[in-house]
CSV table of N, CA and C in Angstrom, one decimal:
chain,number,residue,atom,x,y,z
A,1,UNK,N,-18.0,7.7,-11.4
A,1,UNK,CA,-17.2,6.2,-11.3
A,1,UNK,C,-16.2,5.7,-13.0
A,2,UNK,N,-15.0,5.6,-13.3
A,2,UNK,CA,-14.9,5.1,-14.9
A,2,UNK,C,-14.1,4.0,-14.8
A,3,UNK,N,-14.4,3.3,-15.7
A,3,UNK,CA,-13.7,1.9,-15.7
A,3,UNK,C,-12.4,2.1,-15.7
A,4,UNK,N,-12.2,2.5,-16.4
A,4,UNK,CA,-9.9,2.3,-16.8
A,4,UNK,C,-9.4,3.7,-16.3
A,5,UNK,N,-8.2,3.7,-16.0
A,5,UNK,CA,-7.5,4.6,-15.7
A,5,UNK,C,-7.2,5.8,-16.7
A,6,UNK,N,-7.1,6.8,-16.7
A,6,UNK,CA,-6.1,7.7,-17.6
A,6,UNK,C,-4.6,7.4,-17.2
A,7,UNK,N,-4.1,7.8,-18.3
A,7,UNK,CA,-2.6,7.4,-18.7
A,7,UNK,C,-2.0,9.2,-17.7
A,8,UNK,N,-0.9,8.4,-16.6
A,8,UNK,CA,-0.6,9.5,-15.9
A,8,UNK,C,-1.3,9.4,-14.4
A,9,UNK,N,-1.9,8.5,-14.4
A,9,UNK,CA,-3.2,8.0,-13.3
A,9,UNK,C,-2.2,7.4,-11.8
A,10,UNK,N,-1.5,7.3,-12.2
A,10,UNK,CA,-1.2,6.4,-11.3
A,10,UNK,C,-0.4,7.2,-9.7
A,11,UNK,N,-0.6,6.7,-9.1
A,11,UNK,CA,-0.3,7.0,-7.4
A,11,UNK,C,0.5,6.4,-6.4
A,12,UNK,N,1.6,7.5,-6.4
A,12,UNK,CA,2.5,6.9,-5.5
A,12,UNK,C,2.2,6.9,-3.6
A,13,UNK,N,2.4,5.3,-3.4
A,13,UNK,CA,2.2,4.6,-2.5
A,13,UNK,C,3.5,4.5,-1.2
A,14,UNK,N,3.4,5.6,0.1
A,14,UNK,CA,4.8,5.5,0.8
A,14,UNK,C,4.4,4.8,2.2
A,15,UNK,N,5.6,3.8,2.3
A,15,UNK,CA,5.1,3.0,3.4
A,15,UNK,C,6.5,3.6,4.5
A,16,UNK,N,5.4,3.4,6.1
A,16,UNK,CA,5.9,4.3,6.7
A,16,UNK,C,6.3,3.0,8.0
A,17,UNK,N,7.7,2.8,8.9
A,17,UNK,CA,8.0,2.0,9.5
A,17,UNK,C,7.7,0.7,9.2
A,18,UNK,N,8.3,-0.7,10.2
A,18,UNK,CA,8.3,-1.8,9.8
A,18,UNK,C,9.8,-1.6,9.9
A,19,UNK,N,9.6,-3.0,8.6
A,19,UNK,CA,11.7,-3.5,8.7
A,19,UNK,C,11.9,-2.5,7.6
A,20,UNK,N,13.5,-2.6,7.8
A,20,UNK,CA,14.1,-1.7,7.2
A,20,UNK,C,14.4,-1.9,5.7
A,21,UNK,N,14.0,-2.8,5.5
A,21,UNK,CA,13.8,-3.3,3.2
A,21,UNK,C,12.1,-2.3,3.2
A,22,UNK,N,10.9,-1.9,3.8
A,22,UNK,CA,9.8,-1.7,3.2
A,22,UNK,C,9.7,0.1,4.4
A,23,UNK,N,10.6,0.2,5.4
A,23,UNK,CA,10.1,1.8,5.6
A,23,UNK,C,11.2,2.7,4.5
A,24,UNK,N,9.9,4.1,4.9
A,24,UNK,CA,10.0,5.2,3.6
A,24,UNK,C,10.3,4.5,2.3
A,25,UNK,N,10.2,3.3,1.7
A,25,UNK,CA,10.4,3.3,0.5
A,25,UNK,C,9.0,3.8,-0.5
A,26,UNK,N,9.0,4.2,-1.3
A,26,UNK,CA,7.7,4.8,-2.3
A,26,UNK,C,8.0,3.8,-3.4
A,27,UNK,N,6.4,3.5,-3.7
A,27,UNK,CA,5.7,2.2,-4.1
A,27,UNK,C,5.4,3.4,-5.9
A,28,UNK,N,6.0,3.1,-6.8
A,28,UNK,CA,4.7,4.2,-7.6
A,28,UNK,C,5.2,3.5,-9.1
A,29,UNK,N,3.8,3.4,-9.5
A,29,UNK,CA,3.8,2.9,-11.3
A,29,UNK,C,2.9,1.4,-10.8
A,30,UNK,N,2.8,1.3,-9.6
A,30,UNK,CA,1.9,-0.3,-9.4
A,30,UNK,C,0.6,0.3,-9.1
A,31,UNK,N,-0.3,0.9,-8.7
A,31,UNK,CA,-1.4,1.7,-8.3
A,31,UNK,C,-1.8,2.6,-9.5
A,32,UNK,N,-3.2,2.4,-9.6
A,32,UNK,CA,-3.2,4.0,-10.5
A,32,UNK,C,-5.1,4.5,-9.5
A,33,UNK,N,-5.3,5.9,-9.9
A,33,UNK,CA,-5.8,6.3,-8.9
A,33,UNK,C,-6.9,5.4,-8.6
A,34,UNK,N,-7.7,5.3,-10.0
A,34,UNK,CA,-9.0,4.1,-8.9
A,34,UNK,C,-8.8,3.2,-7.6
A,35,UNK,N,-7.3,2.3,-8.1
A,35,UNK,CA,-7.2,1.3,-7.2
A,35,UNK,C,-7.2,1.7,-5.8
A,36,UNK,N,-6.5,3.4,-5.5
A,36,UNK,CA,-6.3,4.0,-4.3
A,36,UNK,C,-7.5,4.7,-3.5
A,37,UNK,N,-8.0,5.7,-4.6
A,37,UNK,CA,-9.3,6.3,-4.2
A,37,UNK,C,-10.5,5.7,-4.4
A,38,UNK,N,-11.2,5.3,-5.1
A,38,UNK,CA,-11.9,4.5,-5.2
A,38,UNK,C,-12.7,3.1,-4.8
A,39,UNK,N,-11.9,2.2,-4.1
A,39,UNK,CA,-12.0,1.0,-3.2
A,39,UNK,C,-12.5,1.7,-1.7
A,40,UNK,N,-13.3,0.4,-0.9
A,40,UNK,CA,-13.4,1.1,0.1
A,40,UNK,C,-12.1,0.7,0.6
A,41,UNK,N,-12.0,1.9,2.0
A,41,UNK,CA,-10.6,2.0,2.7
A,41,UNK,C,-10.2,0.4,3.8
A,42,UNK,N,-11.6,-1.2,3.3
A,42,UNK,CA,-11.1,-1.5,3.7
A,42,UNK,C,-9.9,-2.6,3.2
A,43,UNK,N,-9.8,-2.7,2.0
A,43,UNK,CA,-9.4,-2.9,0.7
A,43,UNK,C,-8.1,-2.5,0.9
A,44,UNK,N,-7.6,-1.4,1.1
A,44,UNK,CA,-6.3,-1.1,0.7
A,44,UNK,C,-5.3,-2.0,1.4
A,45,UNK,N,-4.2,-2.2,1.3
A,45,UNK,CA,-2.5,-2.7,2.1
A,45,UNK,C,-1.8,-3.5,1.7
A,46,UNK,N,-0.7,-4.0,2.0
A,46,UNK,CA,0.0,-5.0,1.4
A,46,UNK,C,0.0,-5.9,2.7
A,47,UNK,N,0.7,-6.7,1.8
A,47,UNK,CA,1.1,-8.0,3.1
A,47,UNK,C,2.8,-8.4,2.2
A,48,UNK,N,3.7,-7.2,2.3
A,48,UNK,CA,5.0,-7.7,1.6
A,48,UNK,C,6.3,-8.8,3.0
A,49,UNK,N,6.5,-9.1,1.4
A,49,UNK,CA,8.2,-10.6,2.2
A,49,UNK,C,8.6,-9.7,2.9
A,50,UNK,N,9.7,-10.1,3.9
A,50,UNK,CA,10.9,-10.0,4.3
A,50,UNK,C,11.9,-11.1,4.2
A,51,UNK,N,12.8,-10.4,3.4
A,51,UNK,CA,14.4,-10.8,3.0
A,51,UNK,C,14.7,-12.1,4.2
A,52,UNK,N,15.5,-13.1,3.6
A,52,UNK,CA,15.3,-14.0,4.7
A,52,UNK,C,14.6,-15.1,6.2
A,53,UNK,N,13.6,-14.2,5.8
A,53,UNK,CA,12.2,-14.5,6.6
A,53,UNK,C,11.1,-15.1,5.8
A,54,UNK,N,10.9,-16.4,5.0
A,54,UNK,CA,10.5,-16.7,4.4
A,54,UNK,C,8.7,-16.7,4.7
A,55,UNK,N,8.8,-16.8,5.9
A,55,UNK,CA,6.9,-17.1,6.5
A,55,UNK,C,6.9,-16.0,7.3
A,56,UNK,N,7.2,-15.0,7.4
A,56,UNK,CA,7.1,-13.7,7.6
A,56,UNK,C,6.4,-12.8,6.7
A,57,UNK,N,5.0,-12.2,7.1
A,57,UNK,CA,5.0,-10.4,5.9
A,57,UNK,C,4.9,-9.7,7.1
A,58,UNK,N,5.3,-8.5,6.4
A,58,UNK,CA,5.3,-7.3,7.2
A,58,UNK,C,3.6,-6.7,6.3
A,59,UNK,N,2.6,-6.3,7.3
A,59,UNK,CA,1.7,-5.8,7.3
A,59,UNK,C,1.3,-4.8,7.1
A,60,UNK,N,1.4,-3.6,5.7
A,60,UNK,CA,0.7,-2.3,5.6
A,60,UNK,C,-0.5,-1.9,5.6
A,61,UNK,N,-1.5,-0.9,6.2
A,61,UNK,CA,-2.6,-0.3,5.6
A,61,UNK,C,-2.4,1.1,5.8
A,62,UNK,N,-3.5,1.9,5.6
A,62,UNK,CA,-3.4,3.3,5.3
A,62,UNK,C,-4.3,3.4,6.9
A,63,UNK,N,-4.0,4.5,7.5
A,63,UNK,CA,-4.5,4.8,8.8
A,63,UNK,C,-6.1,5.4,8.0
A,64,UNK,N,-7.4,4.7,9.3
A,64,UNK,CA,-8.5,5.0,9.0
A,64,UNK,C,-8.6,6.5,8.6
A,65,UNK,N,-8.3,7.3,9.4
A,65,UNK,CA,-7.9,8.9,9.4
A,65,UNK,C,-7.3,9.3,8.8
A,66,UNK,N,-6.4,8.9,7.9
A,66,UNK,CA,-5.2,9.3,7.6
A,66,UNK,C,-5.4,9.2,5.5
A,67,UNK,N,-4.6,9.8,5.3
A,67,UNK,CA,-3.9,9.6,3.8
A,67,UNK,C,-4.6,8.0,3.6
A,68,UNK,N,-4.9,7.7,2.0
A,68,UNK,CA,-5.0,6.6,1.5
A,68,UNK,C,-3.9,6.2,1.0
A,69,UNK,N,-3.0,6.5,0.8
A,69,UNK,CA,-1.4,6.4,-0.3
A,69,UNK,C,-0.3,6.5,0.7
A,70,UNK,N,-0.7,6.6,2.3
A,70,UNK,CA,0.5,6.3,3.2
A,70,UNK,C,0.0,5.4,3.6
A,71,UNK,N,0.3,4.4,3.5
A,71,UNK,CA,0.5,3.0,4.5
A,71,UNK,C,1.1,3.0,5.6
A,72,UNK,N,0.9,2.8,6.4
A,72,UNK,CA,1.8,2.2,7.8
A,72,UNK,C,1.9,0.8,8.1
A,73,UNK,N,3.0,0.9,8.5
A,73,UNK,CA,3.2,-0.9,9.5
A,73,UNK,C,2.4,-1.1,10.5
A,74,UNK,N,2.2,-2.4,10.1
A,74,UNK,CA,0.8,-3.0,11.4
A,74,UNK,C,1.2,-4.1,12.4
A,75,UNK,N,2.2,-4.5,11.7
A,75,UNK,CA,2.6,-5.9,12.3
A,75,UNK,C,3.1,-7.1,11.5
A,76,UNK,N,2.9,-7.9,11.8
A,76,UNK,CA,3.3,-9.3,11.1
A,76,UNK,C,2.1,-9.9,11.3
A,77,UNK,N,2.4,-10.8,9.7
A,77,UNK,CA,1.5,-12.0,9.5
A,77,UNK,C,2.3,-13.4,8.9
A,78,UNK,N,2.0,-14.6,9.6
A,78,UNK,CA,3.2,-15.3,9.6
A,78,UNK,C,4.1,-16.0,10.6
């Protein structure tokens, strides 16, 4: 395991399902290979804001048996 990612090591995360603002979005240039493939799977995912709904966030996580860079909508927090 290395401490620093190499140049060009960005990983694109694909969002699946959920609100139309996020469904099908590709998140590029945010995560590096280490952040996606070297951390425990339970630490992957995101809480994404939904415009016009200040206290509601969409929950995205990879499926346990799926690709680590494909995050599916699981429901709402808030």
